Coordinates of C-alpha atoms and ligand atoms in Angstrom, one line a residue:
M1 CA -78.1 -100.0 -116.7
A2 CA -77.8 -96.4 -115.4
I3 CA -74.5 -95.1 -114.3
N4 CA -74.3 -93.4 -110.9
K5 CA -70.7 -93.7 -109.9
L6 CA -67.9 -93.1 -112.4
G7 CA -64.2 -94.0 -111.8
V8 CA -61.4 -92.2 -113.6
L9 CA -57.9 -93.7 -113.4
G10 CA -55.3 -91.0 -114.2
A11 CA -55.6 -87.3 -113.3
G12 CA -53.7 -85.8 -116.3
T13 CA -55.2 -83.4 -118.7
M14 CA -57.6 -85.9 -120.2
G15 CA -58.5 -87.7 -116.9
A16 CA -59.2 -84.4 -115.2
G17 CA -61.4 -83.3 -118.2
I18 CA -63.4 -86.5 -118.0
A19 CA -63.8 -86.2 -114.2
Q20 CA -64.9 -82.6 -114.7
V21 CA -67.6 -83.3 -117.2
G22 CA -68.8 -86.3 -115.1
A23 CA -69.1 -84.2 -112.0
Q24 CA -70.9 -81.4 -114.0
S25 CA -73.4 -84.0 -115.2
G26 CA -74.3 -85.0 -111.6
L27 CA -72.4 -88.2 -111.5
Q28 CA -70.4 -89.2 -108.3
V29 CA -66.8 -89.3 -109.6
V30 CA -63.8 -91.1 -108.1
L31 CA -60.6 -89.7 -109.5
I32 CA -57.5 -91.8 -108.7
D33 CA -53.8 -91.3 -109.5
L34 CA -50.5 -92.4 -108.0
E35 CA -49.7 -89.2 -106.2
Q36 CA -51.9 -86.6 -104.3
A37 CA -50.0 -83.8 -106.0
F38 CA -51.4 -85.0 -109.5
L39 CA -54.9 -85.0 -108.0
D40 CA -54.6 -81.6 -106.4
R41 CA -53.4 -80.2 -109.8
A42 CA -56.4 -81.7 -111.5
I43 CA -58.8 -80.2 -109.0
K44 CA -57.1 -76.9 -109.3
G45 CA -57.6 -76.9 -113.1
M46 CA -61.3 -77.8 -112.7
I47 CA -61.8 -75.0 -110.2
K48 CA -60.2 -72.6 -112.6
N49 CA -62.5 -73.7 -115.4
W50 CA -65.6 -73.4 -113.2
D51 CA -64.5 -70.0 -111.9
R52 CA -64.3 -68.9 -115.5
D53 CA -67.8 -70.3 -116.1
V54 CA -69.1 -68.4 -113.0
S55 CA -67.5 -65.2 -114.2
K56 CA -69.2 -65.6 -117.5
G57 CA -72.6 -66.3 -115.8
K58 CA -72.8 -69.8 -117.3
I59 CA -72.9 -71.5 -113.8
T60 CA -73.5 -70.2 -110.2
E61 CA -71.2 -70.5 -107.2
R62 CA -73.7 -73.0 -105.9
N63 CA -73.3 -75.1 -109.1
K64 CA -69.5 -75.0 -108.6
A65 CA -69.8 -76.2 -105.1
D66 CA -72.1 -79.0 -106.1
F67 CA -69.7 -80.1 -108.9
L68 CA -66.8 -80.2 -106.4
N69 CA -68.9 -82.2 -104.0
N70 CA -69.4 -84.8 -106.6
I71 CA -65.7 -85.6 -106.9
T72 CA -63.7 -87.7 -104.5
T73 CA -60.0 -88.2 -105.0
S74 CA -57.8 -91.0 -103.9
T75 CA -54.4 -92.7 -104.4
H76 CA -55.8 -96.2 -103.8
N77 CA -57.6 -98.2 -106.6
I78 CA -59.7 -99.9 -104.0
D79 CA -61.9 -96.8 -103.9
F80 CA -63.2 -97.9 -107.4
Q81 CA -64.9 -100.8 -105.8
D82 CA -68.5 -99.5 -106.1
C83 CA -68.1 -97.8 -109.5
D84 CA -70.4 -98.7 -112.4
L85 CA -67.9 -97.6 -115.0
V86 CA -64.2 -97.0 -114.7
I87 CA -62.4 -95.1 -117.4
E88 CA -58.6 -95.7 -117.7
V89 CA -56.7 -92.5 -118.7
I90 CA -53.1 -93.4 -117.9
V91 CA -49.9 -93.2 -120.0
E92 CA -50.1 -94.4 -123.6
N93 CA -48.0 -97.6 -123.1
I94 CA -49.7 -100.9 -123.8
D95 CA -47.8 -102.9 -121.2
I96 CA -48.7 -100.4 -118.4
K97 CA -52.2 -100.3 -119.6
K98 CA -52.5 -104.1 -119.6
K99 CA -51.3 -104.3 -116.0
A100 CA -53.7 -101.6 -114.9
F101 CA -56.6 -103.5 -116.4
K102 CA -55.6 -106.6 -114.5
D103 CA -55.4 -104.6 -111.3
L104 CA -58.8 -103.0 -111.9
N105 CA -60.3 -106.5 -112.6
D106 CA -59.1 -107.6 -109.1
I107 CA -60.7 -104.6 -107.4
C108 CA -63.9 -103.9 -109.3
P109 CA -67.1 -106.0 -108.9
P110 CA -67.8 -108.3 -111.9
Q111 CA -70.5 -106.1 -113.4
T112 CA -68.3 -103.0 -113.6
V113 CA -67.4 -101.9 -117.1
I114 CA -63.8 -100.8 -117.6
A115 CA -63.1 -98.4 -120.5
S116 CA -59.8 -97.3 -122.0
N117 CA -59.3 -93.8 -123.3
T118 CA -56.4 -95.1 -125.4
S119 CA -55.6 -93.0 -128.5
G120 CA -55.5 -96.0 -130.7
F121 CA -54.2 -99.2 -129.1
S122 CA -56.1 -102.4 -129.7
I123 CA -59.0 -102.8 -127.2
T124 CA -58.9 -106.5 -128.0
E125 CA -55.3 -106.7 -126.8
I126 CA -55.9 -104.7 -123.7
A127 CA -59.0 -106.9 -122.9
A128 CA -57.5 -110.2 -123.6
T129 CA -55.5 -110.3 -120.4
S130 CA -57.9 -108.3 -118.4
G131 CA -59.9 -111.1 -116.8
R132 CA -63.2 -109.6 -118.1
P133 CA -62.9 -109.2 -121.9
D134 CA -66.7 -108.9 -122.4
K135 CA -66.7 -105.8 -120.0
I136 CA -63.9 -103.9 -121.7
V137 CA -64.5 -101.2 -124.2
G138 CA -62.7 -98.2 -125.7
M139 CA -64.0 -94.7 -124.9
H140 CA -61.8 -92.2 -126.7
F141 CA -62.2 -88.6 -125.6
F142 CA -60.7 -85.5 -127.2
N143 CA -58.7 -82.6 -125.8
P144 CA -59.9 -80.3 -124.2
V145 CA -62.5 -82.7 -122.9
P146 CA -64.9 -80.1 -121.5
V147 CA -65.2 -78.5 -125.0
M148 CA -64.9 -81.3 -127.5
K149 CA -68.3 -83.0 -128.1
L150 CA -67.1 -86.4 -129.4
V151 CA -66.4 -89.7 -127.8
E152 CA -65.4 -92.7 -130.0
V153 CA -66.8 -95.9 -128.6
I154 CA -64.8 -99.0 -129.7
P155 CA -65.7 -102.6 -128.9
G156 CA -63.0 -105.2 -128.8
A157 CA -63.5 -108.7 -130.3
D158 CA -65.1 -110.0 -127.1
T159 CA -66.9 -106.9 -125.8
S160 CA -70.6 -107.6 -125.2
E161 CA -73.3 -105.5 -126.8
E162 CA -74.5 -104.6 -123.2
T163 CA -71.1 -103.1 -122.5
V164 CA -71.1 -101.0 -125.7
E165 CA -74.6 -99.8 -124.8
L166 CA -73.5 -98.7 -121.3
A167 CA -70.6 -96.8 -122.8
M168 CA -72.9 -95.1 -125.3
E169 CA -75.3 -94.3 -122.5
A170 CA -72.5 -92.9 -120.3
C171 CA -71.5 -90.5 -123.2
Q172 CA -75.1 -89.3 -123.4
T173 CA -75.3 -88.8 -119.6
I174 CA -72.2 -86.6 -119.7
G175 CA -73.4 -84.6 -122.7
K176 CA -71.1 -86.1 -125.4
K177 CA -71.9 -87.4 -128.8
A178 CA -70.8 -91.1 -129.0
I179 CA -69.8 -92.5 -132.4
R180 CA -69.2 -96.2 -132.6
A181 CA -66.0 -97.2 -134.4
K182 CA -64.6 -100.6 -135.4
E183 CA -61.3 -101.5 -133.9
A184 CA -58.5 -100.3 -136.2
P185 CA -55.3 -98.3 -135.2
G186 CA -56.4 -94.8 -134.4
F187 CA -60.1 -95.6 -134.8
I188 CA -61.7 -92.7 -136.9
V189 CA -60.3 -89.4 -135.8
N190 CA -56.7 -90.1 -134.9
R191 CA -56.3 -92.3 -138.1
I192 CA -56.9 -89.1 -140.1
L193 CA -55.7 -86.4 -137.8
V194 CA -52.4 -87.7 -136.5
P195 CA -50.8 -88.2 -140.0
Y196 CA -51.9 -84.6 -140.8
L197 CA -50.1 -83.3 -137.7
N198 CA -47.1 -85.4 -138.5
D199 CA -47.0 -84.0 -142.0
A200 CA -47.2 -80.4 -140.6
A201 CA -44.1 -81.3 -138.4
T202 CA -42.3 -82.6 -141.4
A203 CA -43.1 -79.4 -143.4
Y204 CA -41.7 -77.4 -140.4
Q205 CA -38.6 -79.6 -140.3
E206 CA -38.0 -79.1 -144.0
G207 CA -38.2 -75.3 -143.6
V208 CA -41.3 -74.9 -145.8
A209 CA -42.4 -72.1 -143.6
S210 CA -42.2 -71.1 -139.9
A211 CA -44.4 -72.6 -137.2
E212 CA -46.5 -69.5 -137.2
E213 CA -46.8 -69.4 -141.0
I214 CA -47.8 -73.1 -141.2
D215 CA -50.5 -72.6 -138.6
E216 CA -51.8 -69.4 -140.1
A217 CA -51.9 -71.0 -143.5
M218 CA -54.0 -74.0 -142.3
K219 CA -56.3 -71.6 -140.4
L220 CA -56.8 -69.2 -143.3
G221 CA -56.6 -71.7 -146.1
A222 CA -58.4 -74.7 -144.8
N223 CA -60.6 -73.1 -142.0
M224 CA -59.0 -75.1 -139.2
P225 CA -59.9 -73.7 -135.8
I226 CA -56.3 -74.1 -134.7
G227 CA -53.0 -74.6 -136.6
P228 CA -51.5 -78.1 -136.7
L229 CA -48.4 -77.2 -134.8
A230 CA -50.3 -75.4 -132.1
L231 CA -52.5 -78.6 -132.0
C232 CA -49.5 -80.8 -131.6
D233 CA -48.6 -78.7 -128.5
L234 CA -52.1 -78.9 -127.1
V235 CA -52.4 -82.7 -127.6
G236 CA -48.8 -83.4 -126.4
I237 CA -45.9 -84.1 -128.8
D238 CA -44.9 -87.2 -126.7
V239 CA -48.5 -88.6 -127.2
L240 CA -48.5 -87.9 -130.9
L241 CA -45.1 -89.6 -131.4
M242 CA -46.3 -92.7 -129.6
V243 CA -49.4 -92.8 -131.7
I244 CA -47.6 -92.3 -135.1
E245 CA -45.0 -94.8 -134.1
Y246 CA -47.7 -97.3 -133.4
F247 CA -49.4 -96.7 -136.7
Y248 CA -46.0 -97.1 -138.5
K249 CA -45.6 -100.5 -136.9
E250 CA -49.2 -101.6 -137.2
F251 CA -49.8 -100.6 -140.9
G252 CA -46.3 -101.1 -142.0
D253 CA -46.8 -98.2 -144.4
P254 CA -44.2 -95.4 -144.9
K255 CA -46.9 -92.8 -145.0
F256 CA -47.0 -93.1 -141.2
R257 CA -43.2 -92.6 -140.8
P258 CA -42.7 -90.4 -137.7
S259 CA -41.4 -86.9 -138.4
L260 CA -37.9 -86.1 -137.2
A261 CA -39.2 -82.8 -135.7
L262 CA -41.5 -84.7 -133.4
K263 CA -38.8 -87.0 -132.3
Q264 CA -36.3 -84.1 -131.7
K265 CA -39.0 -82.3 -129.6
V266 CA -39.6 -85.4 -127.5
R267 CA -35.8 -86.0 -127.0
A268 CA -35.5 -82.5 -125.8
G269 CA -38.4 -82.8 -123.4
H270 CA -40.4 -80.2 -125.4
Y271 CA -43.8 -81.9 -125.2
G272 CA -45.9 -78.8 -125.8
V273 CA -48.2 -76.9 -123.5
K274 CA -47.8 -79.3 -120.6
S275 CA -44.0 -78.9 -120.5
G276 CA -44.0 -75.2 -121.2
K277 CA -42.4 -75.6 -124.7
G278 CA -43.1 -77.4 -127.9
F279 CA -43.3 -75.8 -131.3
Y280 CA -44.2 -72.6 -129.3
D281 CA -42.9 -71.3 -125.9
Y282 CA -45.6 -71.2 -123.2
S283 CA -43.2 -70.5 -120.3
K284 CA -44.2 -66.8 -120.1
K285 CA -48.0 -67.4 -120.5
Ligands
3HC301 N1 -60.9 -76.4 -120.8 C1 -62.2 -76.0 -120.7 N2 -62.7 -75.1 -121.5 C2 -61.9 -74.6 -122.4 C3 -60.6 -75.0 -122.6 C4 -60.0 -75.9 -121.7 N3 -58.8 -76.4 -121.8 N4 -60.0 -74.3 -123.7 C5 -61.0 -73.5 -124.2 N5 -62.1 -73.7 -123.4 C6 -63.4 -73.0 -123.7 C7 -63.3 -71.5 -123.4 O1 -63.6 -71.2 -122.0 C8 -64.4 -71.0 -124.3 O2 -65.6 -71.2 -123.7 P1 -66.9 -70.2 -124.0 O3 -67.3 -70.5 -125.4 O4 -67.9 -70.6 -123.0 O5 -66.4 -68.8 -123.9 C9 -64.3 -71.9 -125.5 O6 -63.7 -73.1 -125.1 C10 -63.5 -71.3 -126.7 O7 -62.2 -70.9 -126.1 P2 -61.3 -69.7 -126.6 O8 -62.2 -68.7 -127.2 O9 -60.5 -69.3 -125.5 O10 -60.3 -70.3 -127.6 P3 -60.5 -70.8 -129.1 O11 -61.7 -70.2 -129.9 O12 -59.2 -70.9 -129.7 O13 -61.0 -72.3 -128.9 C11 -60.5 -74.7 -128.7 C12 -60.2 -73.3 -128.1 C13 -62.0 -75.0 -128.7 C14 -59.7 -75.6 -127.9 C15 -60.0 -74.6 -130.2 O14 -58.7 -74.1 -130.2 C16 -60.0 -75.9 -130.9 O15 -61.1 -76.3 -131.4 N6 -58.9 -76.6 -131.0 C17 -58.9 -77.9 -131.7 C18 -59.0 -78.9 -130.7 C19 -58.9 -80.3 -131.2 O16 -58.8 -80.5 -132.4 N7 -58.8 -81.3 -130.4 C20 -58.6 -82.7 -130.7 C21 -57.2 -83.1 -130.5 S1 -57.0 -84.8 -130.9 C22 -57.2 -85.6 -129.4 O17 -57.5 -85.1 -128.4 C23 -57.1 -87.1 -129.5 C24 -55.9 -87.6 -128.8 O18 -56.0 -89.1 -128.7 C25 -54.6 -87.3 -129.5

């Protein structure tokens, strides 16, 4: 089944990125959040990205106008009613996600596939109370979405093969490489990446080196494109802490014990780039 209309629930960094790549690929996109201010901020970010692409000669002003025309924003979930695929990109809290899926089930027609961009929660658990477990799938994107090529596609226990195929096809339509992963905490990338970031935070906490030195060491010594602490700030330290806490609980293995440095940053409200401060200060940038 071809996808024409894409719904995105949640206009934060990831939701805005998914809406942006959808609109750039010629899909009609409905972006929904609780408040108009969140939607306005998301659109402003997209315009900034497209303006940069215009100035680099990668797209024209006309392309930019067409992309913008492809996006509708709303604060009412009812506007998802004619979407072929809706991707949920809301807060990383399993109970809130489960409720959102029930609400989406009430609104969307039976054939609509509903995907979760969860960083690692069980798709089976989200699907179980959704009212349409065969049409629920994980589609896990990476930050920054317009740049990162991968989407992990994760079937839950009752996801139909047709649903998985639609999700894989949607990735192709929006220019992403889909890799199918079995359901397991963190899927492929976060299972490996998040403990690495947590370890970097612990090394920082123990005073092994400064944040700048830890990041530079990993860039120069391991060819990482970005240092781990800068990546914590980019992803969001609150998101990382939630993921590593979930791993700790699910695997019951001390190797996933959350770093005190991550906990302290979250307690202080220093979430990273999005709050203006994390391991680095972004307030003057
Ligand atoms: N939105 C759109 N485009 C962006 C962007 C953004 N937020 N940030 C950078 N770009 C574009 C730039 O415009 C530039 O485009 P160009 O090639 O056309 O000129 C290109 O990306 C490179 O940008 P810069 O030269 O400014 O900067 P860098 O060379 O430092 O690259 C980066 C930026 C690609 C983001 C690089 O720092 C990187 O690879 N970082 C690692 C990102 C990563 O690992 N993400 C995964 C996080 S885990 C996750 O998301 C999962 C979750 O569940 C936790």
